Amino acid sequence: MTDEASQKTNDKCSVHAILPPNIEPDQKHRFEAVRSAIKHAWDGYNGVVLSPYRKSFKKYFGILPADDLMPLTSDGITWLHSAATLYDALDTLYIAGLKEEYEEALELTLSLPLPLHPTKIFEYSIRVLGSLLGAYSVSGDERLLDRAIFTADSIIDGGFRSSPTALPRPFDVLAPLRSSVSFLNIGGMIMQRLYTSIYRLGRDYMQQHRVNSLAGFGSFSLEFAYLSKLTGNSKYKDASDAIFEHVQNHIGHGKVVGVIPSMWNVMKGLPSTQMSGLGGGSDSYYEYLIKNAILLQPLTEKTDIEMLESYIKTLDESFNGDHTGIAFDENHVAYPTERGSDYNHLLCFVPGMLAVGEKFYDEPLDFKYDKGDTLSLAKKLLDGCWNDYQSTPTKLGNEKAWISNEGKKNSDDPSFLLRPEYVESLFILYRITKDDIYRERAWDAFQMIEKYCKYSQGYTSLTNVFLTKGNRRRKDEMPSYFLGETLKYLLLIFSPDDYIDLHEFVFTTEAHPLRQIRTMENMRSGKCDYATTTNQPTVLSLNIIFFAIAYCIFILARMKNPFSQKRRGNRKKNQ
C-alpha cells in the first residue's frame, strides 16, 4: 500500500489530528491558544514525571509513573498508581494535533504494566480503560482496543470477581487472566499473583473495602457496553447491567426508581446511608443512564430501556416537586444543588447532561420540567455556574458553596481545582444552541486559568479564588482531568461543530470520546493500516522469581497501611 493510499484509509477511521481546515478565522487564535496550553501542561508532566521514568528501572518492578504533576515542587503525586495523567491526556493530544507528543505517549502507554499496588477500580476504569477506548475511537488503532480488552479483563478479575455481590469493590489489585506483555512476562504475573494473595488476606477486614459510592460501583456501563459491542463478548456489559439490576431490585423491588442512596456496602449489597443527590459520589451514575442510551440507540435490551426510564425519574424527582436539584439566590439566579441548598462545582455537569439527553437521544424523553422545557432548565442552571465564577475576584468558581433560605450564597470551600464541569456544559450548550455567549464565557474562563493558574511547569490549582496575588493562593497539583477534560472541552468549543461531532460521539465521564454504535461500522470498515509493533521494555528472565517474592515481602513491610488510599486532587467523583 502506498503512503498516499494508507493515509486515505486512515482518514476513514480517525478524526483529523491537525488544525481543523474549516475552523472559523475568528476562532483560530483561540483554538491555537488552548492547543498551546495543552502542550504546556503536557510538557510539564512529561518533563517532571515521564522523562525520568523512562530512564529508570522502575518499570521492571511494577512501579508506574506518578499520576498527577506537582508543578511548584517539580514532583509527582501518586494516588492511583497508574500514570493517570498519561492516560487521560492520550486522546487530548491526538485531538489537539500534537503528533509527536501523542506518538511518544502512545509508545509508553502500550508498554506499561498493570499496577502492582491496589488501586481504585472505578477511577482506573474511567481513566485507563476510558482513555484506551477514547483514543481507539478517534484513531482506529487496533493496538489500543487490544490493550483495552486486557485492561477490562483485569478489572473484572479484580474488583468484580472478588466481590460477593454484583457491586464491585472500591479497591483491589488488578489480577489479569493472562500475563501482561511488558511486565516481566510470566515472572511478572507470578509476582503479581503472589502479591494479590497476600494482599487479599487482610483486605476484608478494612472498612474502606466494604463501602463504595454509587458513582464508584455504578459508572462502568458506558465503557463496558462499548467494549462488548466492539468485541461481541457480552461479559463486560453483563457485569455493568448486573449492577443496575441489583440496585433497582433492592430499592425498587422490581420497579424502576430514580434517585437512590449514594453509599452502599458492597459485601452485603445494601445501602449504608439514605443520603442521595446528583453530586459527588453519585454524579456519573446518573450521567451514564442517559449516555448509555445515546451510545446504544436505538435501544432493544430491557436493561438499557430501564436505565433510560430511571434517568427520566431522576430528573422528575430532582427538578419537579420539591426541587431538591435546584436553588435560587436572592437575585433569582438558579443553581444546581443537592438537597436544595448545597452547590458545588461538580454539579455544573448537570446542565450539559440535561442538554445532551434532550438533543442527542433521537426519541423524545418523557421528562417535562414543570416551569419550562428541559433546555431552558439547562440554560438557567448553567447561568448559575457562570454567576458563581463572576462572583469572585479571579473570575474562577468556588469548589463548594451553600444557599441560605433567604437566597444568600456563601462559600464553603473557595478553592479552584482546575475542574472541567463548567466548561463541559458550556461546550455542550454551544454545540446545541450556536449561541456565542457560551464561547465567550469559555474564553473568559480560559484566560483566567492562564492568568492565575499557569506556572513554569504546567498549571496549579488554587486554594482561594478570592485571592489574586501571591503564591499563597497556589495549590501544588495539576490533576489528570485538567488535560483529559478541562483543556479538551475548551479546545473543542473553539473548533468546528463537526470536529468530534456530538451526533457521532458520546463523552465518558472523564471526557473520553466514544463513537456511537450506529456510526461504528463506518470506522471499522475503513481497514486502517496501522503499525502493529511498539517498543517494549526488555524482558528479564525467569531467574528473578526469587527476587519477585522478596520484593513483595519488602513492599508489604514498607507500607504502613497498604489497604488505604487517600485520593489527591479529587474530582467529579468525590467518594
XYZ file of N, CA and C in Angstrom, residues 398-575:
534
model
N -16.055 28.786 42.896
C -15.841 28.111 44.170
C -15.941 26.594 44.001
N -15.211 25.873 44.819
C -15.365 24.424 44.869
C -16.714 24.061 45.481
N -17.092 24.733 46.580
C -18.361 24.457 47.239
C -18.958 25.744 47.797
N -20.273 25.797 47.820
C -20.994 26.918 48.418
C -22.352 26.409 48.888
N -23.062 27.231 49.629
C -24.421 26.862 50.023
C -25.295 28.092 49.961
N -26.558 27.864 49.707
C -27.516 28.949 49.532
C -28.526 28.891 50.669
N -28.612 29.967 51.414
C -29.489 30.011 52.587
C -30.950 30.106 52.168
N -31.832 29.970 53.146
C -33.266 30.082 52.868
C -33.637 31.465 52.350
N -32.812 32.453 52.716
C -33.058 33.820 52.248
C -32.446 34.088 50.875
N -31.747 33.070 50.316
C -31.173 33.215 48.987
C -29.762 33.763 48.974
N -29.112 33.847 50.118
C -27.739 34.353 50.160
C -26.778 33.205 49.881
N -25.853 33.410 48.939
C -24.868 32.386 48.598
C -23.612 32.587 49.431
N -23.164 31.508 50.101
C -21.990 31.567 50.969
C -20.972 30.527 50.517
N -19.695 30.921 50.472
C -18.649 29.992 50.063
C -18.317 29.032 51.196
N -18.312 27.754 50.877
C -17.930 26.713 51.837
C -16.475 26.289 51.630
N -16.059 26.303 50.379
C -14.691 25.918 50.010
C -14.292 26.792 48.824
N -13.411 27.781 49.040
C -13.077 28.736 47.975
C -11.966 28.267 47.035
N -11.629 26.976 47.058
C -10.562 26.501 46.175
C -11.055 26.317 44.748
N -10.106 26.302 43.819
C -10.398 26.022 42.407
C -9.436 24.930 41.975
N -9.974 23.777 41.633
C -9.161 22.589 41.385
C -9.030 22.250 39.905
N -9.115 23.279 39.041
C -8.957 23.088 37.588
C -10.022 22.164 37.014
N -11.177 22.159 37.650
C -12.235 21.213 37.265
C -12.846 21.524 35.898
N -13.432 20.486 35.261
C -13.952 20.625 33.904
C -15.453 20.883 33.781
N -16.229 20.696 34.848
C -17.688 20.591 34.691
C -18.322 21.835 34.061
N -17.845 23.006 34.450
C -18.413 24.250 33.917
C -18.155 24.370 32.417
N -16.906 24.176 31.985
C -16.604 24.314 30.556
C -17.192 23.151 29.758
N -17.368 22.005 30.399
C -18.044 20.886 29.739
C -19.453 21.286 29.327
N -20.192 21.882 30.241
C -21.563 22.295 29.927
C -21.580 23.451 28.932
N -20.597 24.352 29.025
C -20.504 25.429 28.028
C -20.314 24.855 26.631
N -19.453 23.861 26.513
C -19.195 23.211 25.223
C -20.468 22.596 24.658
N -21.187 21.848 25.482
C -22.397 21.169 25.002
C -23.476 22.183 24.630
N -23.689 23.185 25.480
C -24.723 24.187 25.179
C -24.373 24.984 23.933
N -23.073 25.238 23.702
C -22.713 25.939 22.478
C -23.002 25.076 21.255
N -22.613 23.814 21.307
C -22.825 22.936 20.152
C -24.314 22.820 19.817
N -25.158 22.906 20.831
C -26.603 22.756 20.612
C -27.243 24.058 20.138
N -26.909 25.165 20.802
C -27.601 26.429 20.540
C -26.913 27.322 19.526
N -25.587 27.125 19.333
C -24.755 28.004 18.497
C -24.741 29.441 19.027
N -25.085 29.609 20.283
C -25.092 30.936 20.906
C -23.667 31.282 21.333
N -23.121 32.349 20.788
C -21.733 32.718 21.057
C -21.478 33.111 22.503
N -22.523 33.321 23.274
C -22.308 33.678 24.680
C -21.559 32.574 25.415
N -21.770 31.316 25.015
C -21.097 30.205 25.673
C -19.624 30.133 25.277
N -19.324 30.502 24.035
C -17.924 30.592 23.626
C -17.216 31.720 24.378
N -17.897 32.839 24.534
C -17.281 33.975 25.225
C -17.018 33.638 26.688
N -17.953 32.954 27.317
C -17.757 32.574 28.714
C -16.624 31.557 28.847
N -16.523 30.674 27.887
C -15.425 29.700 27.912
C -14.086 30.406 27.733
N -14.049 31.372 26.837
C -12.808 32.116 26.614
C -12.424 32.915 27.862
N -13.414 33.498 28.511
C -13.143 34.235 29.758
C -12.543 33.304 30.813
N -13.124 32.113 30.957
C -12.621 31.154 31.948
C -11.202 30.718 31.599
N -10.954 30.466 30.324
C -9.616 30.056 29.907
C -8.585 31.141 30.203
N -8.926 32.395 29.917
C -7.994 33.486 30.179
C -7.672 33.607 31.668
N -8.657 33.367 32.513
C -8.407 33.439 33.955
C -7.539 32.272 34.424
N -7.733 31.114 33.819
C -6.865 29.981 34.127
C -5.430 30.296 33.721
N -5.276 30.898 32.556
C -3.948 31.294 32.108
C -3.328 32.328 33.053
N -4.137 33.241 33.520
C -3.628 34.336 34.352
C -3.243 33.860 35.748
N -4.077 33.028 36.360
C -3.881 32.703 37.766
C -3.325 31.300 38.018
N -3.435 30.413 37.045
C -3.049 29.019 37.285
C -1.807 28.570 36.526
N -1.441 29.265 35.469
C -0.298 28.839 34.670
C 0.993 29.023 35.456
N 1.861 28.039 35.327
C 3.137 28.061 36.037
C 4.224 27.628 35.063
N 5.460 27.771 35.467
C 6.562 27.437 34.564
C 6.502 25.983 34.111
N 6.016 25.119 34.993
C 5.840 23.707 34.648
C 4.383 23.326 34.862
N 3.575 23.457 33.832
C 2.167 23.073 33.932
C 1.292 24.140 34.543
N 0.248 23.688 35.247
C -0.746 24.574 35.851
C -0.994 24.127 37.289
N -1.335 25.083 38.126
C -1.623 24.766 39.520
C -3.094 24.986 39.829
N -3.589 24.265 40.805
C -4.892 24.570 41.380
C -4.745 25.793 42.276
N -5.878 26.323 42.753
C -5.852 27.485 43.637
C -6.507 27.135 44.965
N -5.942 27.665 46.037
C -6.512 27.421 47.359
C -7.664 28.360 47.669
N -7.646 29.543 47.042
C -8.667 30.542 47.373
C -8.915 31.441 46.174
N -10.085 31.347 45.595
C -10.404 32.135 44.401
C -10.664 33.601 44.728
N -10.659 33.932 46.010
C -10.845 35.321 46.405
C -9.521 36.058 46.581
N -8.396 35.331 46.431
C -7.072 35.932 46.495
C -6.518 36.042 45.087
N -5.971 37.207 44.753
C -5.473 37.421 43.395
C -3.962 37.585 43.334
N -3.301 37.671 44.475
C -1.862 37.911 44.473
C -1.134 36.906 45.350
N 0.132 36.631 44.965
C 1.000 35.809 45.802
C 0.832 34.331 45.580
N 1.918 33.593 45.796
C 1.896 32.143 45.627
C 1.123 31.431 46.723
N 0.687 32.172 47.754
C -0.092 31.518 48.812
C -1.407 30.973 48.282
N -1.842 31.511 47.170
C -3.104 31.031 46.610
C -2.929 29.740 45.814
N -1.688 29.370 45.500
C -1.440 28.217 44.640
C -1.477 26.903 45.417
N -2.030 25.895 44.791
C -2.069 24.539 45.336
C -1.212 23.676 44.433
N -0.279 22.940 45.002
C 0.758 22.251 44.239
C 0.257 20.956 43.609
N -0.687 21.071 42.688
C -1.130 19.879 41.965
C -1.850 20.259 40.678
N -1.630 19.457 39.663
C -2.338 19.554 38.388
C -2.994 18.195 38.156
N -4.271 18.054 38.522
C -4.954 16.758 38.392
C -4.997 16.284 36.939
N -5.062 14.982 36.769
C -5.041 14.412 35.418
C -6.211 14.888 34.574
N -7.347 15.156 35.215
C -8.526 15.551 34.432
C -8.370 16.929 33.795
N -7.380 17.710 34.234
C -7.176 19.020 33.604
C -6.801 18.845 32.140
N -5.900 17.903 31.853
C -5.561 17.596 30.464
C -6.630 16.728 29.810
N -7.202 15.821 30.570
C -8.169 14.894 29.994
C -9.505 15.521 29.686
N -9.914 16.514 30.480
C -11.248 17.077 30.330
C -11.258 18.589 30.107
N -10.743 19.336 31.078
C -10.892 20.793 31.050
C -10.348 21.385 29.760
N -9.097 21.096 29.442
C -8.500 21.670 28.239
C -9.085 21.064 26.969
N -9.500 19.804 27.025
C -10.112 19.186 25.842
C -11.429 19.878 25.488
N -12.272 20.104 26.493
C -13.547 20.787 26.226
C -13.317 22.217 25.752
N -12.328 22.889 26.325
C -12.018 24.249 25.882
C -11.534 24.249 24.443
N -10.730 23.268 24.068
C -10.264 23.177 22.679
C -11.434 22.958 21.738
N -12.338 22.060 22.101
C -13.429 21.690 21.197
C -14.473 22.779 21.043
N -14.622 23.631 22.050
C -15.637 24.685 21.922
C -15.218 25.727 20.880
N -13.914 25.802 20.596
C -13.429 26.738 19.578
C -13.126 26.050 18.256
N -13.528 24.797 18.128
C -13.330 24.054 16.888
C -14.649 23.981 16.126
N -14.634 23.548 14.869
C -15.891 23.395 14.112
C -16.802 22.356 14.749
N -18.095 22.486 14.490
C -19.079 21.595 15.104
C -18.908 20.145 14.684
N -18.320 19.904 13.512
C -18.166 18.524 13.054
C -16.838 17.919 13.515
N -16.106 18.641 14.345
C -14.862 18.122 14.910
C -15.201 17.449 16.228
N -15.219 16.116 16.238
C -15.782 15.316 17.324
C -17.260 15.678 17.450
N -18.008 15.330 16.422
C -19.430 15.666 16.305
C -20.238 14.924 17.372
N -21.071 15.647 18.101
C -21.872 15.033 19.157
C -22.983 14.148 18.602
N -23.219 14.200 17.309
C -24.138 13.251 16.686
C -23.451 11.904 16.438
N -22.135 11.870 16.546
C -21.375 10.646 16.298
C -20.666 10.116 17.541
N -20.360 11.005 18.478
C -19.607 10.614 19.667
C -20.412 10.893 20.926
N -20.098 10.166 21.973
C -20.600 10.472 23.303
C -19.394 10.435 24.235
N -19.308 11.413 25.129
C -18.162 11.523 26.015
C -18.396 10.749 27.306
N -17.372 10.026 27.734
C -17.448 9.376 29.037
C -17.379 10.439 30.129
N -17.528 10.014 31.378
C -17.465 10.970 32.480
C -16.079 11.572 32.619
N -15.069 10.968 32.000
C -13.700 11.501 32.006
C -13.367 12.143 30.661
N -14.426 12.432 29.879
C -14.301 13.148 28.602
C -13.545 12.379 27.526
N -13.578 11.065 27.583
C -13.002 10.272 26.502
C -14.101 9.997 25.472
N -13.907 10.409 24.220
C -14.979 10.314 23.212
C -15.127 8.898 22.655
N -16.340 8.343 22.758
C -16.639 7.029 22.199
C -17.578 7.201 21.006
N -17.255 6.537 19.921
C -18.157 6.597 18.765
C -19.448 5.859 19.087
N -20.570 6.476 18.744
C -21.843 5.799 18.941
C -21.867 4.527 18.098
N -22.531 3.520 18.623
C -22.524 2.214 17.967
C -23.063 2.288 16.542
N -24.067 3.100 16.332
C -24.663 3.173 14.996
C -23.705 3.772 13.964
N -22.651 4.465 14.405
C -21.653 5.007 13.473
C -20.365 4.199 13.479
N -20.327 3.163 14.313
C -19.087 2.424 14.499
C -18.656 1.666 13.255
N -19.611 1.127 12.523
C -19.266 0.332 11.350
C -18.531 1.167 10.311
N -18.840 2.460 10.245
C -18.145 3.326 9.294
C -16.648 3.349 9.573
N -16.296 3.316 10.859
C -14.896 3.329 11.217
C -14.256 1.968 11.002
N -14.942 0.929 11.443
C -14.337 -0.399 11.420
C -14.218 -0.953 10.006
N -14.996 -0.411 9.064
C -14.886 -0.873 7.680
C -13.809 -0.127 6.920
N -13.114 0.806 7.588
C -12.082 1.593 6.917
C -10.810 0.825 6.632
N -10.646 -0.354 7.290
C -9.464 -1.191 7.081
C -8.188 -0.371 7.253
N -8.104 0.260 8.398
C -6.962 1.129 8.665
C -5.660 0.355 8.668
N -4.624 0.949 8.099
C -3.313 0.321 8.041
C -2.420 0.970 9.091
N -2.354 0.354 10.277
C -1.554 0.895 11.357
C -0.381 -0.018 11.648
N 0.654 0.570 12.199
C 1.791 -0.235 12.645
C 1.327 -1.184 13.745
N 1.924 -2.325 13.834
C 1.479 -3.322 14.808
C 2.517 -3.604 15.873
N 3.603 -2.848 15.866
C 4.634 -3.072 16.882
C 4.927 -1.778 17.608
N 5.422 -1.914 18.795
C 5.849 -0.756 19.580
C 6.987 -1.188 20.474
N 7.816 -0.261 20.859
C 8.940 -0.605 21.726
C 8.444 -1.080 23.076
N 8.983 -2.175 23.529
C 8.627 -2.735 24.819
C 9.866 -2.763 25.689
N 9.678 -2.714 27.024
C 10.827 -2.839 27.901
C 11.480 -4.210 27.757
N 12.745 -4.273 27.988
C 13.473 -5.528 27.894
C 12.900 -6.543 28.861
N 12.687 -7.779 28.396
C 12.129 -8.831 29.242
C 13.243 -9.491 30.044
N 13.059 -9.571 31.348
C 14.020 -10.248 32.203
C 13.679 -11.732 32.267
N 14.639 -12.549 32.576
C 14.433 -13.999 32.600
C 13.685 -14.429 33.840
N 13.262 -15.688 33.844
C 12.520 -16.230 34.977
C 13.410 -16.502 36.178
N 14.694 -16.229 36.028
C 15.588 -16.415 37.168
C 15.299 -15.428 38.293
N 14.439 -14.440 38.035
C 14.183 -13.424 39.054
C 13.016 -13.802 39.963
N 12.483 -15.007 39.871
C 11.336 -15.380 40.687
C 11.651 -15.195 42.174
N 12.840 -15.586 42.561
C 13.209 -15.421 43.964
C 13.168 -13.946 44.341
N 13.708 -13.087 43.455
C 13.683 -11.658 43.722
C 12.248 -11.134 43.812
N 11.354 -11.658 42.956
C 9.963 -11.213 42.966
C 9.320 -11.474 44.319
N 9.562 -12.665 44.873
C 8.989 -13.000 46.175
C 9.549 -12.075 47.246
N 10.861 -11.848 47.201
C 11.484 -10.976 48.191
C 10.964 -9.553 48.073
N 10.748 -9.105 46.847
C 10.271 -7.746 46.636
C 8.860 -7.570 47.183
N 7.988 -8.561 46.979
C 6.622 -8.496 47.516
C 6.661 -8.350 49.030
N 7.503 -9.143 49.678
C 7.598 -9.069 51.142
C 8.110 -7.703 51.566
N 9.066 -7.165 50.796
C 9.647 -5.863 51.134
C 8.615 -4.746 51.061
N 7.830 -4.688 49.982
C 6.892 -3.579 49.845
C 5.748 -3.705 50.829
N 5.369 -4.937 51.165
C 4.330 -5.097 52.181
C 4.813 -4.625 53.537
N 6.047 -4.921 53.855
C 6.595 -4.494 55.140
C 6.776 -2.987 55.183
N 7.030 -2.394 54.027
C 7.306 -0.960 53.954
C 6.042 -0.123 54.079
N 4.900 -0.685 53.689
C 3.635 0.053 53.744
C 3.088 0.042 55.161
N 2.780 1.224 55.683
C 2.139 1.295 56.993
C 0.722 0.755 56.913
N 0.033 1.069 55.826
C -1.327 0.563 55.629
C -1.565 0.377 54.145
N -1.249 -0.793 53.593
C -1.352 -0.995 52.149
C -2.779 -0.996 51.644
N -3.746 -0.996 52.543
C -5.134 -1.114 52.112
C -5.824 0.242 52.020
N -5.138 1.308 52.453
C -5.780 2.624 52.498
C -5.176 3.528 51.448
N -6.017 4.225 50.724
C -5.554 5.185 49.738
C -6.259 6.498 49.954
N -5.477 7.552 49.967
C -6.062 8.882 50.099
C -6.089 9.532 48.741
N -7.244 9.882 48.316
C -7.405 10.475 46.999
C -6.896 11.897 47.007
N -5.983 12.224 46.107
C -5.479 13.574 45.968
C -6.103 14.181 44.728
N -6.426 15.495 44.792
C -6.990 16.172 43.638
C -8.311 15.604 43.227
N -9.167 15.260 44.184
C -10.422 14.571 43.905
C -11.283 15.404 42.971
N -11.955 14.712 42.053
C -12.686 15.436 41.040
C -14.148 15.102 41.046
N -14.712 14.910 39.906
C -16.138 14.769 39.746
C -16.720 13.710 40.650
N -15.949 12.685 40.980
C -16.466 11.572 41.752
C -15.954 11.614 43.180
N -16.246 12.599 43.959
C -15.838 12.599 45.359
C -16.539 11.460 46.057
N -15.762 10.602 46.691
C -16.348 9.427 47.309
C -15.818 9.284 48.706
